[in-house]
XYZ file of C-alpha atoms in Angstrom:
780
model
C 0.000 0.000 0.000
C 1.199 3.533 -0.666
C 2.171 5.879 2.163
C 0.182 8.955 3.168
C 2.601 11.337 1.474
C 3.174 9.567 -1.828
C 6.561 9.390 -3.477
C 5.436 11.864 -6.133
C 4.115 14.379 -3.610
C 7.321 14.187 -1.598
C 9.389 14.694 -4.714
C 7.350 17.804 -5.542
C 7.959 19.235 -2.069
C 11.683 18.582 -2.297
C 11.733 20.173 -5.751
C 10.103 23.322 -4.378
C 13.201 23.894 -2.229
C 15.777 22.678 -4.730
C 18.901 24.825 -4.587
C 18.091 26.220 -1.125
C 20.252 25.404 1.890
C 19.223 24.899 5.484
C 20.586 27.761 7.611
C 20.727 28.139 11.371
C 21.573 30.767 13.978
C 24.937 30.857 15.706
C 24.306 30.119 19.380
C 27.283 30.755 21.627
C 25.706 29.405 24.791
C 23.393 26.521 25.568
C 20.179 27.896 27.010
C 17.661 25.780 28.955
C 14.397 24.585 27.471
C 11.807 27.318 27.316
C 14.331 30.132 27.718
C 15.585 30.421 24.157
C 15.090 33.486 21.967
C 13.547 33.865 18.566
C 15.882 34.593 15.660
C 15.537 36.875 12.660
C 17.133 35.984 9.320
C 17.357 38.604 6.583
C 18.372 38.963 2.951
C 18.266 42.113 0.816
C 17.761 41.619 -2.919
C 16.869 43.672 -5.977
C 14.030 43.256 -8.426
C 14.212 44.805 -11.867
C 11.065 45.152 -13.920
C 7.419 44.479 -13.194
C 6.696 41.326 -11.183
C 4.330 39.026 -13.073
C 4.343 36.101 -10.630
C 6.169 35.211 -7.424
C 6.047 32.369 -4.919
C 7.799 31.580 -1.662
C 8.385 28.033 -0.427
C 9.613 27.498 3.121
C 9.767 25.193 6.110
C 11.676 25.000 9.359
C 12.867 23.056 12.345
C 10.862 25.230 14.709
C 8.055 27.733 14.088
C 8.669 30.352 11.422
C 7.063 33.461 9.981
C 8.062 35.210 6.768
C 7.980 38.947 6.028
C 8.514 40.646 2.685
C 9.305 44.337 2.926
C 7.905 44.404 6.448
C 4.596 42.765 5.519
C 3.772 39.348 6.918
C 3.520 36.649 4.275
C 0.259 34.700 4.289
C -2.128 34.042 7.149
C -0.952 30.604 8.264
C 0.023 30.185 11.914
C 2.493 27.946 13.754
C 4.068 26.772 10.507
C 5.267 24.220 9.577
C 3.135 22.561 12.252
C 3.613 19.459 14.351
C 4.873 16.319 12.622
C 7.243 13.459 13.339
C 10.062 15.605 12.026
C 12.509 12.780 11.404
C 10.115 11.190 8.915
C 7.761 13.913 7.652
C 8.140 17.690 7.401
C 5.634 19.850 5.559
C 6.592 22.647 3.169
C 4.407 25.740 2.801
C 4.008 27.772 -0.392
C 2.774 31.363 -0.689
C 1.865 33.695 -3.523
C 3.967 36.820 -2.825
C 3.650 38.749 -6.077
C 1.757 41.621 -4.426
C 4.455 42.055 -1.773
C 7.398 42.540 -4.117
C 8.349 45.899 -5.575
C 10.750 47.133 -8.177
C 14.132 47.974 -6.684
C 15.363 46.900 -3.242
C 13.426 44.243 -1.289
C 13.941 42.445 2.014
C 12.893 38.909 2.911
C 12.953 38.306 6.654
C 12.296 34.996 8.436
C 11.450 34.774 12.161
C 12.296 31.440 13.814
C 11.564 30.029 17.280
C 11.782 26.623 18.966
C 8.205 25.472 18.356
C 7.551 21.763 18.644
C 10.950 20.912 17.197
C 13.025 21.721 20.255
C 10.609 23.539 22.572
C 8.989 22.042 25.633
C 6.063 19.699 24.913
C 3.738 17.433 26.848
C 2.795 17.579 30.525
C 6.381 16.875 31.565
C 7.609 19.908 29.574
C 10.277 17.931 27.711
C 12.419 19.861 25.215
C 14.757 19.011 22.338
C 12.355 16.331 21.137
C 13.624 16.314 17.551
C 16.954 18.109 17.803
C 18.976 20.737 19.625
C 19.325 23.269 16.802
C 16.619 25.222 15.004
C 16.997 25.867 11.277
C 15.063 27.272 8.331
C 15.033 26.825 4.568
C 13.311 28.941 1.915
C 13.203 29.629 -1.795
C 11.618 32.582 -3.576
C 10.989 32.536 -7.314
C 9.814 35.703 -9.049
C 9.113 36.213 -12.730
C 9.321 39.729 -14.114
C 8.807 41.029 -17.623
C 12.589 40.889 -17.971
C 13.857 37.809 -16.125
C 13.392 35.123 -13.473
C 14.722 35.880 -10.001
C 15.596 33.036 -7.644
C 16.487 33.735 -4.015
C 17.436 30.872 -1.708
C 18.635 30.544 1.856
C 22.416 30.171 1.875
C 25.555 31.532 3.541
C 24.813 35.067 2.297
C 21.973 35.493 4.821
C 22.354 37.411 8.101
C 20.871 36.463 11.475
C 20.376 37.936 14.926
C 18.465 37.332 18.143
C 15.539 39.705 17.781
C 12.845 41.198 19.973
C 11.472 37.747 20.908
C 13.422 37.187 24.122
C 11.916 33.747 24.730
C 9.294 31.707 22.910
C 7.889 28.361 23.992
C 4.588 26.698 23.172
C 4.033 25.633 26.785
C 5.669 28.399 28.797
C 4.737 31.406 26.684
C 6.429 34.195 24.759
C 8.354 37.244 25.999
C 8.980 40.216 23.705
C 11.169 43.257 24.367
C 10.202 45.921 21.858
C 13.119 48.095 22.949
C 15.373 45.567 21.178
C 13.724 46.207 17.833
C 16.412 46.951 15.229
C 19.115 47.339 17.922
C 20.755 43.914 17.842
C 23.591 43.480 15.354
C 23.528 41.089 12.412
C 25.976 38.261 11.896
C 26.370 35.641 9.199
C 23.974 32.712 9.327
C 25.501 29.281 9.526
C 24.881 26.433 7.115
C 23.165 23.537 8.897
C 25.042 20.308 8.328
C 23.299 17.734 10.507
C 21.892 14.483 9.148
C 18.278 15.580 9.530
C 18.620 18.657 7.330
C 20.444 16.496 4.789
C 17.403 14.239 4.426
C 15.042 15.823 1.902
C 13.019 12.662 1.340
C 10.881 13.596 4.353
C 9.653 16.856 2.780
C 5.987 16.819 1.776
C 2.928 19.008 1.284
C 0.291 18.724 3.992
C -3.151 17.331 3.093
C -4.669 19.396 5.925
C -5.900 22.978 5.967
C -3.514 25.342 7.744
C -3.824 26.705 11.261
C -5.232 30.234 11.184
C -6.577 32.965 13.441
C -10.194 31.938 12.916
C -12.163 34.285 15.163
C -11.759 37.175 17.602
C -13.366 37.624 21.020
C -13.670 40.889 22.910
C -13.741 41.221 26.699
C -16.982 40.445 28.496
C -15.573 42.268 31.521
C -12.359 43.717 32.972
C -11.936 43.806 36.743
C -9.135 45.460 38.718
C -8.130 43.606 41.895
C -6.883 45.380 45.043
C -3.238 44.679 44.214
C -3.515 46.318 40.802
C -3.841 43.162 38.691
C -6.533 43.378 36.040
C -8.598 40.282 35.154
C -9.966 40.118 31.619
C -12.856 37.719 31.058
C -13.461 36.952 27.379
C -16.595 34.952 28.100
C -15.339 31.969 26.106
C -12.733 29.311 26.798
C -10.535 28.877 23.719
C -7.098 28.133 22.305
C -4.825 30.877 21.012
C -3.415 34.164 22.285
C -4.327 37.800 22.813
C -3.604 40.910 20.786
C -2.716 43.847 23.034
C -2.509 47.472 21.858
C -2.122 49.221 25.230
C 1.494 48.593 26.209
C 2.223 51.360 28.705
C 5.131 53.832 28.804
C 8.608 53.055 27.476
C 10.472 50.509 29.558
C 7.427 49.129 31.338
C 6.874 45.382 31.240
C 3.397 43.879 31.171
C 2.811 40.242 32.097
C -0.165 38.296 30.781
C -1.082 35.043 32.530
C -3.680 32.871 30.833
C -6.095 30.522 32.575
C -9.537 28.948 32.621
C -10.912 29.739 36.067
C -11.057 32.245 38.899
C -10.771 31.558 42.613
C -13.134 32.754 45.330
C -11.407 36.155 45.444
C -11.881 36.698 41.722
C -8.209 36.153 40.919
C -6.894 33.807 38.263
C -6.191 30.289 39.507
C -4.101 27.591 37.826
C -4.277 25.028 40.642
C -6.591 22.693 38.734
C -4.036 22.452 35.903
C -1.122 21.438 38.144
C 0.851 18.456 36.884
C 3.226 16.422 39.011
C 5.885 13.995 37.852
C 5.432 10.768 39.774
C 6.615 10.261 42.491
C 7.566 13.936 43.015
C 4.607 15.699 44.707
C 5.693 19.172 43.609
C 3.748 20.411 40.567
C 5.515 21.661 37.469
C 4.934 25.282 36.434
C 1.793 25.527 34.319
C 3.283 28.191 32.045
C 0.943 30.119 29.745
C 2.640 33.407 30.635
C 3.475 36.067 28.046
C 5.223 39.391 28.617
C 5.994 42.488 26.625
C 8.380 45.356 27.335
C 7.138 48.578 25.781
C 9.213 51.081 23.823
C 6.520 53.718 24.224
C 5.716 54.038 20.534
C 2.110 54.671 19.604
C 0.761 51.987 17.289
C 2.924 49.148 18.642
C 0.994 45.903 19.011
C 1.878 42.792 21.008
C 0.615 39.540 19.480
C 2.635 36.466 20.522
C 2.263 34.112 17.549
C 5.020 31.697 18.612
C 3.018 30.154 21.456
C -0.563 29.158 22.238
C -2.641 28.996 25.396
C -5.908 27.546 26.634
C -7.817 30.303 28.395
C -10.952 32.274 29.099
C -9.286 34.702 31.473
C -6.103 36.764 31.229
C -4.488 38.373 34.269
C -2.651 41.562 33.267
C 0.079 42.757 35.612
C 2.211 45.877 35.302
C -0.265 48.257 33.659
C -0.897 51.288 35.853
C -3.810 52.710 33.898
C -7.119 50.924 33.403
C -7.077 48.575 30.459
C -9.223 49.773 27.572
C -11.581 46.958 26.501
C -10.902 47.920 22.879
C -7.160 47.412 23.387
C -7.202 43.671 24.086
C -8.659 40.893 21.937
C -8.583 37.104 22.302
C -7.637 35.317 19.081
C -9.122 31.833 18.607
C -6.482 29.790 16.767
C -7.037 26.350 15.257
C -6.933 24.415 12.006
C -9.175 26.260 9.570
C -11.611 23.415 9.018
C -14.474 23.954 6.602
C -17.765 23.659 8.453
C -19.952 20.948 6.953
C -22.616 20.326 9.584
C -25.155 22.295 11.589
C -27.681 21.485 14.303
C -30.406 23.428 16.086
C -33.528 22.553 18.018
C -36.372 23.956 20.069
C -34.362 23.396 23.255
C -31.924 26.243 23.956
C -29.915 24.156 26.447
C -29.408 21.369 23.940
C -28.268 23.922 21.374
C -25.903 25.462 23.910
C -24.423 22.034 24.648
C -23.787 21.649 20.938
C -22.069 25.041 20.871
C -19.689 24.313 23.747
C -18.843 20.884 22.324
C -17.910 22.508 19.005
C -15.859 25.172 20.823
C -14.006 22.474 22.744
C -13.374 20.481 19.573
C -11.975 23.511 17.777
C -9.835 24.403 20.803
C -8.237 20.986 20.444
C -7.905 20.947 16.657
C -4.765 23.062 16.494
C -2.786 21.260 13.739
C -3.247 17.908 15.513
C -6.123 16.631 17.676
C -5.039 17.311 21.259
C -6.625 16.366 24.561
C -6.516 19.875 26.032
C -4.984 23.210 24.989
C -3.221 24.034 28.270
C -1.832 21.328 30.599
C -0.751 18.615 28.141
C -1.545 19.620 24.530
C -0.727 16.120 23.364
C -2.109 14.368 20.304
C -3.676 11.610 22.381
C -4.804 8.755 20.193
C -7.756 7.852 22.403
C -9.330 11.292 22.330
C -9.547 11.494 18.562
C -10.607 7.861 18.243
C -13.566 8.762 20.442
C -14.466 12.037 18.753
C -13.739 11.488 15.046
C -17.286 10.321 14.288
C -18.698 13.446 15.899
C -16.140 15.646 14.165
C -17.266 14.253 10.815
C -20.759 15.662 11.461
C -19.298 19.117 12.117
C -16.375 19.824 9.786
C -14.494 18.503 6.795
C -11.844 16.522 8.679
C -10.547 14.364 5.849
C -7.258 16.212 5.270
C -6.812 16.987 8.965
C -7.185 13.293 9.805
C -4.892 12.113 7.023
C -2.173 14.459 8.250
C -2.479 13.136 11.786
C -2.605 9.521 10.610
C 0.699 10.129 8.830
C 2.233 11.024 12.193
C 0.634 7.984 13.792
C 2.135 5.728 11.127
C 5.503 7.482 11.354
C 5.682 6.796 15.081
C 4.297 3.265 15.074
C 6.876 0.896 16.518
C 8.476 -1.811 14.425
C 6.468 -4.453 16.304
C 3.209 -2.709 15.379
C 2.561 -1.078 18.740
C 0.851 2.306 18.385
C 2.013 5.194 20.585
C -0.103 6.796 23.276
C 0.241 10.179 21.564
C 1.019 11.185 17.988
C 3.302 12.735 17.096
C 5.091 10.986 19.940
C 6.955 13.793 21.671
C 7.362 15.160 25.176
C 7.857 11.639 26.532
C 9.647 11.537 29.892
C 11.765 8.554 30.831
C 10.765 7.892 34.433
C 12.491 5.043 36.303
C 9.625 5.072 38.807
C 7.253 3.934 36.028
C 8.769 0.697 34.687
C 6.435 0.277 31.692
C 5.286 2.093 28.579
C 1.879 3.718 28.169
C 1.922 2.847 24.467
C -0.297 0.154 22.985
C -3.351 0.690 25.172
C -6.648 -0.702 23.886
C -8.976 2.062 22.711
C -6.031 4.382 22.268
C -3.971 2.357 19.807
C -7.194 1.433 18.010
C -7.246 4.948 16.604
C -5.030 3.335 13.952
C -8.068 1.491 12.599
C -11.133 3.398 13.790
C -10.055 6.825 12.511
C -9.238 5.832 8.911
C -12.362 3.667 8.712
C -14.536 6.569 9.858
C -12.905 8.889 7.322
C -13.601 6.369 4.569
C -17.205 5.961 5.700
C -17.730 9.729 5.768
C -16.044 10.730 2.519
C -16.125 7.526 0.463
C -12.529 7.843 -0.757
C -10.448 4.664 -0.557
C -7.230 6.702 -0.451
C -7.182 6.914 3.331
C -7.479 3.126 3.610
C -4.761 2.576 1.019
C -2.474 5.008 2.833
C -2.982 3.502 6.283
C -3.688 -0.179 5.686
C -0.194 -1.354 6.593
C -0.382 0.548 9.882
C -3.841 -0.846 10.596
C -2.796 -4.425 9.946
C 0.417 -4.132 11.961
C -1.544 -2.813 14.929
C -3.993 -5.714 14.874
C -1.135 -8.193 14.453
C 0.549 -6.648 17.487
C -2.570 -6.783 19.658
C -3.400 -10.327 18.561
C 0.184 -11.364 19.309
C 0.040 -9.934 22.814
C -3.267 -11.693 23.355
C -1.859 -15.045 22.240
C 1.303 -14.798 24.327
C 0.019 -13.585 27.695
C -2.559 -14.401 30.358
C -3.817 -12.197 33.129
C -2.832 -13.350 36.605
C -6.460 -13.979 37.542
C -6.774 -16.544 34.748
C -3.528 -18.227 35.704
C -4.862 -18.552 39.249
C -8.119 -19.931 37.878
C -6.405 -22.610 35.810
C -2.798 -23.463 35.097
C -3.785 -24.545 31.616
C -5.474 -21.934 29.427
C -8.792 -22.714 27.805
C -8.614 -22.842 23.974
C -10.376 -19.506 23.575
C -7.935 -17.663 25.854
C -5.360 -17.167 23.102
C -7.770 -14.633 21.652
C -8.272 -12.737 24.928
C -6.226 -9.546 25.147
C -5.773 -9.235 28.910
C -2.130 -8.264 29.504
C -0.032 -5.151 29.057
C -0.787 -1.604 30.131
C -4.253 -0.238 29.406
C -5.968 2.973 30.430
C -9.222 1.044 30.420
C -12.512 2.836 30.995
C -10.630 5.912 32.179
C -12.447 8.409 34.426
C -15.572 6.421 35.229
C -17.452 8.557 37.775
C -17.245 5.848 40.439
C -14.130 4.125 39.138
C -10.693 3.767 40.703
C -7.817 3.347 38.265
C -5.737 0.218 38.797
C -3.413 -0.733 35.961
C -3.067 -4.273 37.360
C -6.761 -5.093 37.075
C -8.117 -7.408 34.397
C -9.592 -5.319 31.603
C -9.711 -8.135 29.101
C -13.406 -7.416 28.553
C -12.419 -3.982 27.209
C -9.218 -4.782 25.330
C -10.623 -7.901 23.667
C -13.625 -5.877 22.516
C -11.301 -3.436 20.772
C -9.274 -6.265 19.262
C -12.487 -7.557 17.713
C -13.475 -4.108 16.494
C -10.095 -3.445 14.901
C -9.764 -6.880 13.330
C -13.223 -6.413 11.792
C -12.238 -3.017 10.395
C -9.039 -4.386 8.875
C -11.015 -7.208 7.260
C -13.545 -4.766 5.803
C -10.808 -2.396 4.665
C -8.985 -5.208 2.906
C -12.221 -6.112 1.107
C -12.646 -2.513 -0.053
C -9.072 -2.532 -1.360
C -9.535 -5.842 -3.138
C -7.197 -7.880 -0.919
C -9.274 -11.038 -0.600
C -6.663 -12.998 1.361
C -6.275 -10.294 3.999
C -10.038 -9.817 4.219
C -10.480 -13.531 4.861
C -7.594 -13.778 7.332
C -8.611 -10.816 9.487
C -12.275 -11.764 9.214
C -11.439 -15.168 10.683
C -9.438 -13.505 13.449
C -12.356 -11.203 14.248
C -14.759 -14.139 14.454
C -12.433 -16.033 16.787
C -11.977 -12.999 19.036
C -15.736 -12.405 19.196
C -16.348 -16.033 20.126
C -13.636 -15.828 22.799
C -15.151 -12.644 24.217
C -18.548 -14.317 24.444
C -17.110 -17.464 26.007
C -15.266 -15.503 28.670
C -17.515 -12.558 29.418
C -21.136 -13.698 28.825
C -22.538 -16.017 31.490
C -25.172 -18.717 31.106
C -27.986 -16.258 31.838
C -26.794 -13.891 29.100
C -25.392 -11.288 31.485
C -21.863 -9.963 31.331
C -19.488 -11.380 33.919
C -18.178 -7.871 34.569
C -21.195 -5.608 34.640
C -21.005 -1.893 34.058
C -22.769 0.608 31.874
C -19.577 0.973 29.849
C -19.187 -2.739 29.172
C -22.798 -3.115 28.030
C -22.529 -0.044 25.815
C -19.407 -1.393 24.155
C -20.873 -4.882 23.809
C -23.898 -3.464 21.995
C -22.092 -0.829 19.940
C -19.465 -3.333 18.715
C -22.041 -6.106 18.157
C -20.287 -8.436 20.574
C -23.281 -9.969 22.356
C -25.046 -12.959 20.771
C -28.192 -12.033 18.900
C -30.426 -14.003 21.268
C -29.327 -11.976 24.307
C -29.148 -8.560 22.679
C -32.553 -7.447 23.928
C -31.677 -8.590 27.448
C -28.400 -6.661 27.253
C -30.259 -3.494 26.329
C -32.649 -4.002 29.226
C -29.777 -4.636 31.622
C -28.017 -1.463 30.466
C -31.184 0.504 31.223
C -31.427 -1.190 34.646
C -27.862 -0.115 35.453
C -28.725 3.429 34.441
C -31.844 3.388 36.655
C -29.763 2.024 39.544
C -27.776 5.264 39.299
C -31.002 7.270 39.525
C -30.927 7.712 35.749
C -27.351 8.975 35.659
C -24.534 7.781 33.481
C -21.500 6.026 34.959
C -19.595 5.496 31.739
C -15.967 6.521 31.398
C -13.669 7.888 28.744
C -14.075 5.210 26.078
C -17.830 4.701 26.147
C -19.481 8.003 27.100
C -19.692 9.206 23.491
C -21.253 5.844 22.532
C -23.853 5.782 25.310
C -26.726 7.817 23.878
C -26.312 6.641 20.260
C -26.265 3.028 21.461
C -29.432 3.469 23.485
C -31.175 5.162 20.566
C -30.029 2.544 18.061
C -31.475 -0.164 20.308
C -34.924 1.264 20.812
C -34.326 3.285 23.987
C -34.097 6.845 22.701
C -36.347 7.760 25.641
C -33.573 6.901 28.107
C -31.011 8.642 25.926
C -33.032 11.851 26.128
C -33.375 11.492 29.904
C -29.598 11.239 30.275
C -28.998 14.104 27.867
C -31.266 16.436 29.804
C -30.344 15.274 33.329
C -29.458 18.343 35.363
C -27.641 16.822 38.326
C -24.059 15.585 38.447
C -22.724 13.729 36.526
C -24.338 15.243 33.448
C -23.785 17.521 30.509
C -26.453 19.959 31.682
C -24.613 20.398 34.981
C -21.679 21.723 32.978
C -23.978 24.304 31.381
C -25.557 25.258 34.691
C -22.115 25.898 36.175
C -21.045 28.176 33.349
C -19.089 25.889 31.032
C -18.180 27.341 27.641
C -16.246 24.215 26.647
C -16.508 20.551 27.641
C -14.772 19.555 30.884
C -12.405 16.652 31.525
C -14.179 15.880 34.811
C -17.940 15.888 35.301
C -17.191 18.120 38.314
C -14.909 20.458 36.387
C -16.461 23.235 38.437
C -17.834 21.713 41.629
C -20.944 22.840 43.489
C -18.815 25.256 45.534
C -17.337 26.865 42.430
C -13.890 25.251 42.641
C -12.209 24.129 39.389
C -10.899 20.611 38.816
C -8.862 19.154 35.946
C -8.921 20.628 32.461
C -11.959 22.698 31.548
C -11.390 22.163 27.827
C -11.324 18.413 27.098
C -13.498 17.612 24.107
C -14.027 13.849 24.371
C -17.248 13.991 26.434
C -18.577 16.340 23.749
C -18.798 13.319 21.477
C -22.361 13.070 22.790
C -23.527 15.552 20.161
C -23.271 12.885 17.472
C -26.550 11.732 19.029
C -28.107 15.049 18.015
C -27.082 14.711 14.377
C -27.532 10.970 13.955
C -30.609 10.269 16.055
C -32.405 13.489 16.966
C -32.132 14.768 13.383
C -31.635 11.227 12.112
C -28.885 11.605 9.478
C -26.857 8.428 9.057
C -24.721 7.105 6.194
C -25.730 3.689 4.866
C -23.046 3.629 2.157
C -19.546 5.148 2.142
C -19.508 8.850 1.378
C -23.289 9.146 1.887
C -23.996 7.755 -1.570
C -26.916 6.252 0.299
C -28.116 7.402 3.671
C -30.992 7.261 6.108
C -32.962 10.067 7.678
C -34.665 8.519 10.710
C -35.347 11.163 13.374
C -36.302 10.056 16.874
C -38.226 12.860 18.580
C -38.272 12.958 22.362
C -37.201 14.825 25.438
C -39.912 17.418 24.960
C -38.289 18.783 21.791
C -40.803 20.195 19.343
C -38.389 20.740 16.458
C -34.889 19.951 15.252
C -32.864 20.775 12.176
C -29.526 19.420 10.976
C -27.609 19.710 7.735
C -24.529 17.955 6.423
C -22.545 18.927 3.355
C -21.269 15.710 1.813
C -19.101 15.117 -1.261
C -22.388 14.759 -3.209
C -24.066 17.873 -1.853
C -26.009 18.956 1.199
C -28.302 16.685 3.197
C -30.978 18.456 5.214
C -33.325 17.101 7.878
C -35.895 19.412 9.475
C -38.763 18.247 11.644
C -41.343 19.815 13.921
C -44.295 18.768 16.016
C -47.295 21.082 15.998
C -50.995 20.513 16.512
C -50.480 16.780 17.053
C -48.732 16.410 13.706
C -45.140 15.404 13.012
C -43.780 16.917 9.796
C -40.380 16.182 8.268
C -38.690 17.927 5.352
C -35.691 16.189 3.792
C -33.304 17.424 1.095
C -31.486 14.698 -0.834
C -28.425 15.595 -2.972
C -28.223 14.639 -6.623
C -26.967 11.150 -7.328
C -27.849 9.759 -3.899
C -30.645 7.675 -2.401
C -32.234 8.244 0.988
C -34.284 5.940 3.168
C -36.629 8.055 5.259
C -37.956 6.391 8.391
C -40.715 8.238 10.217
C -41.189 7.881 13.995
C -44.098 5.506 13.336
C -41.733 3.185 11.492
C -43.129 3.908 8.035
C -40.313 3.927 5.457
C -39.945 5.803 2.171
C -37.137 5.524 -0.379
C -36.514 8.803 -2.187
C -34.005 10.227 -4.662
C -32.676 13.746 -5.132
C -34.796 16.739 -4.324
C -36.873 18.089 -1.449
C -39.436 15.831 0.173
C -42.008 16.449 2.906
C -43.665 13.826 5.095
C -46.468 14.220 7.627
C -47.984 11.829 10.164
C -49.772 11.971 13.474
C -47.520 12.810 16.389
């Protein structure tokens, strides 16, 4: 199978920089992680004649910006983005014709550590891909007289500029009094093995990161000590733009956070991270500073870092901050919106809004878990949310880019890393095992590409990732065959025949963050891991069939059948109940089609009983919460799904709304009843619940890859009197709009050209319709 970045595409990217040389700054001292400056590279050149066309190609080991004649090139942020630099590095191209002028011109490149050698992950590890930043660029301009080619080489000059420090985790410090004061010196040619390898250069399939929206202060409060607290009214990922910098020589400090304490001051306590077994928390970071030069019109906008925040504490400004002088910039991958949802219930609509905000906060070049404490590309989080994301935005290119990193970092034995790209990993002797290869996390290698294929109908993603998918399943199946959990060894010295298909050893996160759960990595979670082995083996079999590999389809299909039979033999008792009962295990059993057909109805009933035993509250954890409501609805219990959706006591989504959430929380008690914050307040995985709104409330569901055929089967309930959802597919826009009025249910459906829809009314009556607008009415 071909790789994500094909040989041809990589050759084109390398060709775009042909003749250019990697250059680097001269660093005379070794500075610690997070305390390194940004560098400015410059080259003066002449242009004769009128410019007809001009393009700039560039990339870097670090984060770079380009300026032509003092004007910033393009609107992409955090370029070249986060990749597994040793194997893939993306090149950006810009049309710069409008920025060139006849006569003297200057091309300037600004370079900082970024992901390449800056601090990443909760442990704040630096130098993940190297110890030296570098940049490479090539400008080609065509005039009415000649072609001009400018490349990075030994003729360039470099200096440490006004960016005193820049780090994605810690923040950015700028001293504007240094502007144009530092002296230039010759740049150095980079001669390390990584810069010599041009085979890793490629063009990204994903949209770029951009400044997508701006948010103005909801309030500004001055505390007794002089600190000013800016509340933007929305938790987000990005930075602020500040125009009020104070008199010359004054330094302003901006600390970014998600919550306030009882005194109204910014608190970061809930984001504290400790390195086991050390009880002392690491600094949270998220602190920017600017030293003013007292020049009117100066603006501070730290584009070489990002933060997760709703509040900014401003220190050092004597005068009151003008609300018009500070703006929050929401920064994330500029995904094209494809889906919408609205209903008659304002709280449901608000839940949808905060879930989307949380998703976008964590879609900054790669899918992260949170935008403040860790900012890691956790595999489990995106595995959980990708189905929901596909109802909201065009995530095909975004996913393919991330899957490239996942494949790049897959181990030789097929094990999939805990995070991708795999950086910021601390070697801790107190933890004598790896977190990689966990069930439900590693299965992103199969579930994500399969969902992308189902949504967009393009086999390319399967062709690009099939080797990774198969290697992962081979790894998991191998671990299953070779190990036995201690509890089974104690039960019987000799394993039962089915046990070779039970995946019950190795590290697993399991059903992380169950409301009543206690994490114990030694416990038997074979019921979870084996379920995911079945799911992934099934996906690989189906993917092989799509790609025409009959042998692989047969082989992995047989493996899936054996794993399913083993799961049933081990985890379904004679009465049809699961041997390890929990809401999560029943949800997974039903969603993955693991239970025998003759006990499926009993499993649904038992799941509802477990929910009622919790006073109609959920007790699912990380892996199954997003599946809970869709699984209930798909199995005839949409009524219970609505009850859980609208439950207004903890744990519930509505409790988040009632306590002021503007993004989805990591913990159900992200803000407790006393107003105290806990854990991250911007963790999007629990927001996966809104797939229920699109797929069951509005009823839009693909029945063939790419929505060539689909169903519209709305399930009214929960007191809703109307709902509307749309989805722009590769064939056109699907629209489902229903309302209940005067004891009548009416549904209007729009079907794109070239597709077929099966419309199922709440009464069960079905209609098959082709392209066009269709209206259906029945008694409510």
